CSV table of C-alpha atoms in Angstrom, one decimal:
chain,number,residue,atom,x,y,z
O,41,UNK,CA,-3.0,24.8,-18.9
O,42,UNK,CA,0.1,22.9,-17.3
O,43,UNK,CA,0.8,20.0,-15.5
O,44,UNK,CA,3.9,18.9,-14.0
O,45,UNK,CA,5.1,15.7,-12.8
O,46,UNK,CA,7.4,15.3,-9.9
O,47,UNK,CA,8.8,11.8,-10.8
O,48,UNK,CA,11.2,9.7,-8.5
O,49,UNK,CA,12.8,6.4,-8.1
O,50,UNK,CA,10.0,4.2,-8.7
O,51,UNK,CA,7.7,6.4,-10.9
O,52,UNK,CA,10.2,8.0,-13.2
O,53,UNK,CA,9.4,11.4,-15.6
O,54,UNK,CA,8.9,8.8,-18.6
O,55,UNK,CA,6.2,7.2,-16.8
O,56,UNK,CA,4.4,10.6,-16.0
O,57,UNK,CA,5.0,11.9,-19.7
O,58,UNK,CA,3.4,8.6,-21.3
O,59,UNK,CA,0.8,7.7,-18.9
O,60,UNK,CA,-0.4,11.8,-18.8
O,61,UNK,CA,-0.4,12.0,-22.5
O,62,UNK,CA,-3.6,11.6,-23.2
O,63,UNK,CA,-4.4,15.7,-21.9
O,64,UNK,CA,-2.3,17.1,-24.3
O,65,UNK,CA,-5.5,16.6,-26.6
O,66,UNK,CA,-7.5,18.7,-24.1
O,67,UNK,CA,-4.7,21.3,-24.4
O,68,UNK,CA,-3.1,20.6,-21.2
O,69,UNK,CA,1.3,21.0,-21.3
O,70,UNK,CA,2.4,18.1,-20.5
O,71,UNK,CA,5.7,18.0,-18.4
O,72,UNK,CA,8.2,16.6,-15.5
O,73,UNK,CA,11.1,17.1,-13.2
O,74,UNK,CA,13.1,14.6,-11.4
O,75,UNK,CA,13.1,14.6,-7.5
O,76,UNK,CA,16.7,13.9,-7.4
O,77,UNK,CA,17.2,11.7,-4.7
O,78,UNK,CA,20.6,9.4,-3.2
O,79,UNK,CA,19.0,6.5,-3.1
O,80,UNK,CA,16.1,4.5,-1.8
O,81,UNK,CA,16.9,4.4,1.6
O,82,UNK,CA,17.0,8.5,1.3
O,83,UNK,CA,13.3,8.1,0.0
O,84,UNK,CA,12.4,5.3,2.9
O,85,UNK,CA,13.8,8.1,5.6
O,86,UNK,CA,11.6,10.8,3.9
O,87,UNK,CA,8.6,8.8,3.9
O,88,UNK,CA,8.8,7.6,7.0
O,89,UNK,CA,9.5,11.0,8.4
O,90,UNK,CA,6.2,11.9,6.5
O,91,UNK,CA,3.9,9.1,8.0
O,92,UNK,CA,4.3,10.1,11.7
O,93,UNK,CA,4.5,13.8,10.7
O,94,UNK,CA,2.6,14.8,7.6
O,95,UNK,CA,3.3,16.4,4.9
O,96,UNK,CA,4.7,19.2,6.3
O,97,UNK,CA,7.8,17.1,8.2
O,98,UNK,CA,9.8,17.4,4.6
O,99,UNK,CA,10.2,20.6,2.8
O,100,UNK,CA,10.5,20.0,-1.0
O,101,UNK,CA,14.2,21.7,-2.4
O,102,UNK,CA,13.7,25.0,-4.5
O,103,UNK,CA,14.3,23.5,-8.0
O,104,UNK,CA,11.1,21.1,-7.7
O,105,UNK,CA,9.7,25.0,-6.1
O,106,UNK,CA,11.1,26.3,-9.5
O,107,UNK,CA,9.3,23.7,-11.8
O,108,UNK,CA,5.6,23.3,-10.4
O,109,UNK,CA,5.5,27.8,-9.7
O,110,UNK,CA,3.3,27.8,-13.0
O,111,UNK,CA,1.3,24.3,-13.0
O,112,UNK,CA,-2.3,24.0,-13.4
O,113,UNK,CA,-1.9,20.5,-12.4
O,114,UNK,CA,0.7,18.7,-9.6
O,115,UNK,CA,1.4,14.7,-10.4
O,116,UNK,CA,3.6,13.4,-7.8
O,117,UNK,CA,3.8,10.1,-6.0
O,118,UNK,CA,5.8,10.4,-2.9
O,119,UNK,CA,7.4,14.3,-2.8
O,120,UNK,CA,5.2,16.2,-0.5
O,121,UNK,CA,3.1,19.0,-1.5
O,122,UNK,CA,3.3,21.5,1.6
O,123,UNK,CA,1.6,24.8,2.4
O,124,UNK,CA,4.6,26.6,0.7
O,125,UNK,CA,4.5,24.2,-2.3
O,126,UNK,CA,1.0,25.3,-3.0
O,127,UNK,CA,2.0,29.0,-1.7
O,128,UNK,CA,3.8,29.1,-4.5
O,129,UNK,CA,1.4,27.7,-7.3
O,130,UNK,CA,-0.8,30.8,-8.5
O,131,UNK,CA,-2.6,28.6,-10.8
O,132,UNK,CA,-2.9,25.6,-9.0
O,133,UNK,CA,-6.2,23.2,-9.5
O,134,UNK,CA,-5.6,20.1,-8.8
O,135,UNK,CA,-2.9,17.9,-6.8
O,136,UNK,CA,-3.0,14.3,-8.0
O,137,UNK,CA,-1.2,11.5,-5.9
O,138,UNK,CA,0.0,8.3,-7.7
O,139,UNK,CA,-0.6,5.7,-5.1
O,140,UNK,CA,-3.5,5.1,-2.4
O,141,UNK,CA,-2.2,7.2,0.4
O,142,UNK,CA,-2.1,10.8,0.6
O,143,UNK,CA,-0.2,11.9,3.8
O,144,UNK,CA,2.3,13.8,1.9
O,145,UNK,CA,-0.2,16.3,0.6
O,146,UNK,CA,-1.7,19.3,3.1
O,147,UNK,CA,-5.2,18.0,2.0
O,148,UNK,CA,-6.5,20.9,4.7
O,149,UNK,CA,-4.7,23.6,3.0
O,150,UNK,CA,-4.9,22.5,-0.4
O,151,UNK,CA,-8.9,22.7,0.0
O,152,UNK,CA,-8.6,25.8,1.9
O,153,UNK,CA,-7.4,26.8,-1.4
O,154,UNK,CA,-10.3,25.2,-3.9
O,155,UNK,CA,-7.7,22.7,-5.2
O,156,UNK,CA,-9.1,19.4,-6.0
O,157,UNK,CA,-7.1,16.4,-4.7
O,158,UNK,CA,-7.0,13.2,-6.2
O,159,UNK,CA,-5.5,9.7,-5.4
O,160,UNK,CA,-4.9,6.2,-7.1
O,161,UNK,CA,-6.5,3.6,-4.9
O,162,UNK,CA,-6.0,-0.3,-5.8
O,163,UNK,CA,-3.1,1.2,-7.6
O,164,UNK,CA,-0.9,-1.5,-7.1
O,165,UNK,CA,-3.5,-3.9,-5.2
O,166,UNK,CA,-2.8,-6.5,-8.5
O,167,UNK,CA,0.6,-6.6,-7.0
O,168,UNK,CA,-0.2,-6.8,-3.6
O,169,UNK,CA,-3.1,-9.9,-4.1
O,170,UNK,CA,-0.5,-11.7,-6.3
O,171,UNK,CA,2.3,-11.3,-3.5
O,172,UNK,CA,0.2,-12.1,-0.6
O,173,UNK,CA,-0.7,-15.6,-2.3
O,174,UNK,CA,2.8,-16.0,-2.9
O,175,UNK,CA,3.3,-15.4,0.6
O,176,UNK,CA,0.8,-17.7,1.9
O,177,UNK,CA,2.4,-21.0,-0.4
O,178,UNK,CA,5.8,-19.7,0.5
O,179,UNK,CA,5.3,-20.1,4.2
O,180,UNK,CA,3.0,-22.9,4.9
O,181,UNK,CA,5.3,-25.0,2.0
O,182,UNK,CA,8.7,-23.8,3.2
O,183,UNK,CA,9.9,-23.1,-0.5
O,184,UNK,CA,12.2,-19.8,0.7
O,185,UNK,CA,14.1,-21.8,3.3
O,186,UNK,CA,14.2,-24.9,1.1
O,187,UNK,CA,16.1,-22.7,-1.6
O,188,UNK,CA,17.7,-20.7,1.3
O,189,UNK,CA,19.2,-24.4,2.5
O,190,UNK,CA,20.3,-25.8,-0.9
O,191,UNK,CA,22.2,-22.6,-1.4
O,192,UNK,CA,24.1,-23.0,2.2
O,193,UNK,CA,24.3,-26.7,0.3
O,194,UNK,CA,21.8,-28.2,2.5
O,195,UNK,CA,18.9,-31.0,2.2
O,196,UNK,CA,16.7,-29.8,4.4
O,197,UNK,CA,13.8,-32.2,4.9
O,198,UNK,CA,12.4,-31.5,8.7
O,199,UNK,CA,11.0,-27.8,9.1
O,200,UNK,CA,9.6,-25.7,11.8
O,201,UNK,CA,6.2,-26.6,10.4
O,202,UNK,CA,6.8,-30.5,9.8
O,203,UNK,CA,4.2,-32.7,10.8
O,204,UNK,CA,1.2,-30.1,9.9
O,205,UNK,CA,2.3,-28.8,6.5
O,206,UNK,CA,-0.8,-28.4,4.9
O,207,UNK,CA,-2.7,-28.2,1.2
O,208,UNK,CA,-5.0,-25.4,0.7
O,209,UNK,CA,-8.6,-26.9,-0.4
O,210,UNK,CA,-10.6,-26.9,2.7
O,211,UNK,CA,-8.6,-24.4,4.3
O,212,UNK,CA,-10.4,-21.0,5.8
O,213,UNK,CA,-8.3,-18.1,5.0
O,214,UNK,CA,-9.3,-14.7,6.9
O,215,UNK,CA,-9.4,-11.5,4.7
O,216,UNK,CA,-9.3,-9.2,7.4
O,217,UNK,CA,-10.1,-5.5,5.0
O,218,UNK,CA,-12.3,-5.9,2.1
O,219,UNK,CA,-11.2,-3.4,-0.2
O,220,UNK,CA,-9.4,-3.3,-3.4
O,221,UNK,CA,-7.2,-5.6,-2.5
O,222,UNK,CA,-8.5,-7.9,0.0
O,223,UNK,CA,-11.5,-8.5,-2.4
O,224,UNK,CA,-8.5,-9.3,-5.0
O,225,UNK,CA,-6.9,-11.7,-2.6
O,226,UNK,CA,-10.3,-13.3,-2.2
O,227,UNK,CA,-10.7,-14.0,-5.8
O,228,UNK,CA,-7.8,-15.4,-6.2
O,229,UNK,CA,-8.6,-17.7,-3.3
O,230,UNK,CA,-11.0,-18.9,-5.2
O,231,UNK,CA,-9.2,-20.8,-7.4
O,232,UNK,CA,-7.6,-22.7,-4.4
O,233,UNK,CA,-10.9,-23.9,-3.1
O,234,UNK,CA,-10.4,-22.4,0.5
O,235,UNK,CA,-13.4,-21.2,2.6
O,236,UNK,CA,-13.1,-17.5,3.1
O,237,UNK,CA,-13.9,-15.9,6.1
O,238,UNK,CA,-14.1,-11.8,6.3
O,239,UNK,CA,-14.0,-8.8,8.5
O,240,UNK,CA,-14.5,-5.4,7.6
O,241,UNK,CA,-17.4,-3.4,9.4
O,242,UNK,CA,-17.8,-0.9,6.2
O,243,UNK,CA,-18.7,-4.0,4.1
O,244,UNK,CA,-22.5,-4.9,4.4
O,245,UNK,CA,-22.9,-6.5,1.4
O,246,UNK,CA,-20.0,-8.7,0.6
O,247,UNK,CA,-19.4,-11.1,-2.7
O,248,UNK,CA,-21.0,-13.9,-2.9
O,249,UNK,CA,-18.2,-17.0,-0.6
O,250,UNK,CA,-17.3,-14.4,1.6
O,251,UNK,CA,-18.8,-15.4,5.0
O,252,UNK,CA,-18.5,-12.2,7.1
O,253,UNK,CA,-17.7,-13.0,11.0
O,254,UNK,CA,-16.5,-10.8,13.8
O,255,UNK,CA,-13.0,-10.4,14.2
O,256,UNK,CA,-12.6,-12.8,17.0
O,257,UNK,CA,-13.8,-15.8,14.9
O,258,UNK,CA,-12.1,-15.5,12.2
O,259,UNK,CA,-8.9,-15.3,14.8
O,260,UNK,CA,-10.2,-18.2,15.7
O,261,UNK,CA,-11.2,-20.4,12.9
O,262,UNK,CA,-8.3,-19.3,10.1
O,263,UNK,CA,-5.8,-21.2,8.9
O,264,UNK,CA,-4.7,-18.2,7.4
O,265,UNK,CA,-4.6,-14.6,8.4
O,266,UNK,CA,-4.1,-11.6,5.9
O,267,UNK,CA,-4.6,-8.4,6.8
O,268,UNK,CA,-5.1,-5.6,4.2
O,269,UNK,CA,-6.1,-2.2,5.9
O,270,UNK,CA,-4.8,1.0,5.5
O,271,UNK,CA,-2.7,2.8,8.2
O,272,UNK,CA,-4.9,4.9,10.3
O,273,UNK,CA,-5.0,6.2,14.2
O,274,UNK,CA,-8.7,3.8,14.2
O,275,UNK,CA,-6.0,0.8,12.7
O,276,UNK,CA,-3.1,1.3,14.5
O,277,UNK,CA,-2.7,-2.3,16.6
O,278,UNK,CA,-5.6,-3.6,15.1
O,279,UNK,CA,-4.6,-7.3,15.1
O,280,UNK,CA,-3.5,-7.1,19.0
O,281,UNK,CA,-2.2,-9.3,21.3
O,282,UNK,CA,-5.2,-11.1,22.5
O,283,UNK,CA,-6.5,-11.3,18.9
O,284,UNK,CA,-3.0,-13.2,17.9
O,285,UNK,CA,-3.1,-15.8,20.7
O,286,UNK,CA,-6.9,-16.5,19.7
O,287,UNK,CA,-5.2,-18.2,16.4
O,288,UNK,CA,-4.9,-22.3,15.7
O,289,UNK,CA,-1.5,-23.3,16.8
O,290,UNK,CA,-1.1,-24.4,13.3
O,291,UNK,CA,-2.2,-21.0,11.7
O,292,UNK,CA,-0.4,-18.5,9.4
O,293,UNK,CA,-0.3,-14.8,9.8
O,294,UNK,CA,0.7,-12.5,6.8
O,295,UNK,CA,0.9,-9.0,6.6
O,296,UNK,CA,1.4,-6.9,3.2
O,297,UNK,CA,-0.2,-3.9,5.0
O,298,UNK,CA,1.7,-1.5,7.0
O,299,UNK,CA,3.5,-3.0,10.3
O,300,UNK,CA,1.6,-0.7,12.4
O,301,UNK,CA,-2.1,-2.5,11.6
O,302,UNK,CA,-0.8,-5.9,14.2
O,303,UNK,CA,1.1,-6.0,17.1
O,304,UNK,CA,4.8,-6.7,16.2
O,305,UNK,CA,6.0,-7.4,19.7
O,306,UNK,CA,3.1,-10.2,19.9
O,307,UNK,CA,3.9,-11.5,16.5
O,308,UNK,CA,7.4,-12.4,17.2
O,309,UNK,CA,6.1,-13.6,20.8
O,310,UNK,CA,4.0,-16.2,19.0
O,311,UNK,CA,6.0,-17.6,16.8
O,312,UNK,CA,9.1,-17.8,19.5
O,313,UNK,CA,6.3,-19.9,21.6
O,314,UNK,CA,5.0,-21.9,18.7
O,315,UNK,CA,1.3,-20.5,19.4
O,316,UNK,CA,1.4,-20.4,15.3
O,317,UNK,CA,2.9,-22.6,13.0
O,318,UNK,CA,4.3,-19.1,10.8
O,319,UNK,CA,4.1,-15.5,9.8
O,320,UNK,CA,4.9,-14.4,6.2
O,321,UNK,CA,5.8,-10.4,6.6
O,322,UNK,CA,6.6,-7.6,4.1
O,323,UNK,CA,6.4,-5.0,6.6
O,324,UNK,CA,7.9,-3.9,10.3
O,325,UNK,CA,8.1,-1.2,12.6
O,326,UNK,CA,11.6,-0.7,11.7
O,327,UNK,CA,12.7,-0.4,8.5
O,328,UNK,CA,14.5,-1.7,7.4
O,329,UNK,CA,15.2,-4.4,10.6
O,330,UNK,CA,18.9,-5.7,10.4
O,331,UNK,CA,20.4,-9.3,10.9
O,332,UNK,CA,19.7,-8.7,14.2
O,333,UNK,CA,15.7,-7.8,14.4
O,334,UNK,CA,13.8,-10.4,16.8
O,335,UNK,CA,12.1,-11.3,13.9
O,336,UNK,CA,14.8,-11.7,11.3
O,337,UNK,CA,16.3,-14.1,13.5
O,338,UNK,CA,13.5,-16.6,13.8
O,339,UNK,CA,12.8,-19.9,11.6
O,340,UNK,CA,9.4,-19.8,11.3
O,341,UNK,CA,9.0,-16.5,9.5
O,342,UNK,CA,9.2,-15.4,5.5
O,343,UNK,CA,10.3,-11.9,5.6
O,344,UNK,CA,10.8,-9.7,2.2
O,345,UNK,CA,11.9,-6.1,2.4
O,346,UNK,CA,8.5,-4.1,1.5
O,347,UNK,CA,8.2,-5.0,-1.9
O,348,UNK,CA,4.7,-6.5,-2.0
O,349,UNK,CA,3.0,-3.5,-4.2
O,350,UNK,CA,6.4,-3.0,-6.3
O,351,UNK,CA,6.2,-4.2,-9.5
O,352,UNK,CA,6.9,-2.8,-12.8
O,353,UNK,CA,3.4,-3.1,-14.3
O,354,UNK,CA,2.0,-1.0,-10.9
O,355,UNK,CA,4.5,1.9,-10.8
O,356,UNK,CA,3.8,2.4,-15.7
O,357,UNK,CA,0.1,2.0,-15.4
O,358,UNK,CA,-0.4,4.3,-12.3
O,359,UNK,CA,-0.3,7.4,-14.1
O,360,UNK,CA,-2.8,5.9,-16.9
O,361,UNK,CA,-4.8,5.1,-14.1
O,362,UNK,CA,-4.7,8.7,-12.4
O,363,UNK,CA,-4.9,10.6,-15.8
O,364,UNK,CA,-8.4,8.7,-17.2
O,365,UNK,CA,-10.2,10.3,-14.1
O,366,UNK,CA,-8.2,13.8,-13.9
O,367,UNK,CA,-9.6,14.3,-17.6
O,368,UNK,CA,-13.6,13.9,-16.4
O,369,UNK,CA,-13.3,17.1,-14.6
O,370,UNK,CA,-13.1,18.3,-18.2
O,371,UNK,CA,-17.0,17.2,-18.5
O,372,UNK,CA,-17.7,17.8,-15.2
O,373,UNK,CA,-18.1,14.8,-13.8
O,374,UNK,CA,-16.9,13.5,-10.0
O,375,UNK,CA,-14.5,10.9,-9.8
O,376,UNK,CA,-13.9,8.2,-6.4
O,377,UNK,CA,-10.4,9.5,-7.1
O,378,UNK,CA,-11.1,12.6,-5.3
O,379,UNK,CA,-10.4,13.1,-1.4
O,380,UNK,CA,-11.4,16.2,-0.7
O,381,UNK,CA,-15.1,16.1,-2.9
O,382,UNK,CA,-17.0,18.4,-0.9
O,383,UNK,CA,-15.1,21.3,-2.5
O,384,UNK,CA,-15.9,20.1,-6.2
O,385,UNK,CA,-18.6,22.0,-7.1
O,386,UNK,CA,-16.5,25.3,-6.0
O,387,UNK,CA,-13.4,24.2,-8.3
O,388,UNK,CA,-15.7,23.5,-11.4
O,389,UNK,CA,-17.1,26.7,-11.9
O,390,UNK,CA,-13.7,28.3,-12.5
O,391,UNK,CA,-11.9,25.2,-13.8
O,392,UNK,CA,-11.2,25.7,-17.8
């Protein structure tokens, strides 16, 4: 049995190699090929191109066509796996993805095919709780334009926010998604002795300081807003315009999600009007903005360049992550990894 790797620019062949190591005991070939790519604005075009078209809006080049023709398995984290990917995979069981979304794989086809797919949810969601934090102190205490002002060699002691710059304890912070990584930003929170309000109608049973409200309340009653959804037709605009203006006027939105989860447009429109105190964003419609983005140009706004989920520990321990539950189809056994489970009791009988 073989698998292959298709490593890139923030998962690298090594990566694969050490964190799939562990199946060279089961017998497995372990091995990798570089998507060779210009540079990370190549790979931002791709993916993008790939969100509002699926998988098949990119067509792999031959060579990566040339390494995975005799795999078993398929690691990759961002190159899409089309129809003619898996076309030309003879032996082809199972597609793993190294990260929470799967829109570059043909997840129809693929199971069409009795090939199990798997994913890495909360992959990086570590990362993303510790950056949204950040975000949140960053904001509401001004510390990225106080070092942005002492590098233009300015004191800067008035702010957009002067007058209501606040501490946290007492504070209610909205967790608007309660999954892997809003439930990490909430136990973080705790440590800051914030009240923590939630939304997400799939949760029915939420930890215990979570106080779960309807949207519109916790709109309303937040200090802080932090969204953490994933990128769906049923999320698209989620936080909308009415939703935004429900906010204090000396509230904080931040968004580590996708851009496409809250209205943009109304975003900027509230902070030009001072109907919030701030927004802290990692995300935007377009990507990436320019000097001259509505948003860019505003005062009361932290902006960083989609690098919430990017650190170094995410990207080495995703493939460790990925590998511990590819190997429990060795005994059998189901994994949450999977997306496409109804086909797993088809791929089992004929898997070794």
């Amino acid at each position: 049995m073989k698998l292959v790797g298709i490593g890139d620019l923030f998962i690298p062949n090594d990566y694969i190699l050490s964190g799939f190591k562990e199946l060279e005991k089961l017998g497995v070939e372990v091995t990798a090929v570089e998507w060779k790519l210009k540079d990370f604005e190549e790979l931002q075009n791709i993916n993008l191109a790939v969100e509002h078209g699926g998988s098949e809006a990119y067509d792999p080049p031959q060579y990566i066509l040339d390494a995975v023709i005799d795999a078993d398995i398929i690691i990759t984290e961002f190159c899409p796996i089309t129809k003619k990917v898996i076309d030309s995979c003879k032996n082809l069981k199972i597609i793993g993805v190294l990260r929470a979304g799967y829109e570059n794989i043909n997840i129809s086809y693929a199971s069409s095919k009795n090939i199990l797919v798997y994913n890495t949810p909360g992959r990086n969601a570590d990362a993303v709780a510790d950056f949204t934090i950040g975000l949140m102190i960053c904001e509401s205490r001004n510390i990225a334009r106080g070092h942005m002002g002492l590098k233009n060699g300015e004191w800067i002691r008035e702010y957009p926010n002067s007058g209501h710059i606040p501490d946290l304890p007492g504070k209610n912070v909205g967790i608007i998604g309660l999954g892997e990584i809003g439930l990490k930003v909430a136990r973080r929170l705790t440590g800051f002795d914030v009240n923590i309000l939630g939304y997400d109608p799939f949760v029915t049973n939420p930890p215990y300081g979570i106080k779960m409200v309807s949207l519109e309340e916790l709109m309303r009653e937040s200090d802080f807003v932090t969204i953490h959804v994933r990128a769906t037709k049923e999320t698209e605009n989620m936080v909308n315009r009415d939703l935004i203006f429900m906010m204090k006027p000396t509230a904080y939105f931040i968004n580590t999600s996708r851009s496409s989860v809250a209205d943009e447009k109304a975003i900027s429109e509230a902070l030009q009007n001072k109907r919030i105190a701030g927004a802290a964003l990692d995300v935007f419609d377009v990507e990436p903005p320019g000097k001259d983005y509505p948003l860019v140009k505003l005062d009361n706004v932290t902006i960083t360049p989609h690098m919430a989920g990017g650190s170094n520990d995410a990207f080495l321990n995703s493939p460790k992550k990925l590998a511990a539950e590819i190997i429990k189809v060795w005994n059998c056994e189901r994994s949450r990894f999977i997306i496409n489970k109804d086909i797993f009791d088809n791929v089992i009988k004929n898997f070794k």
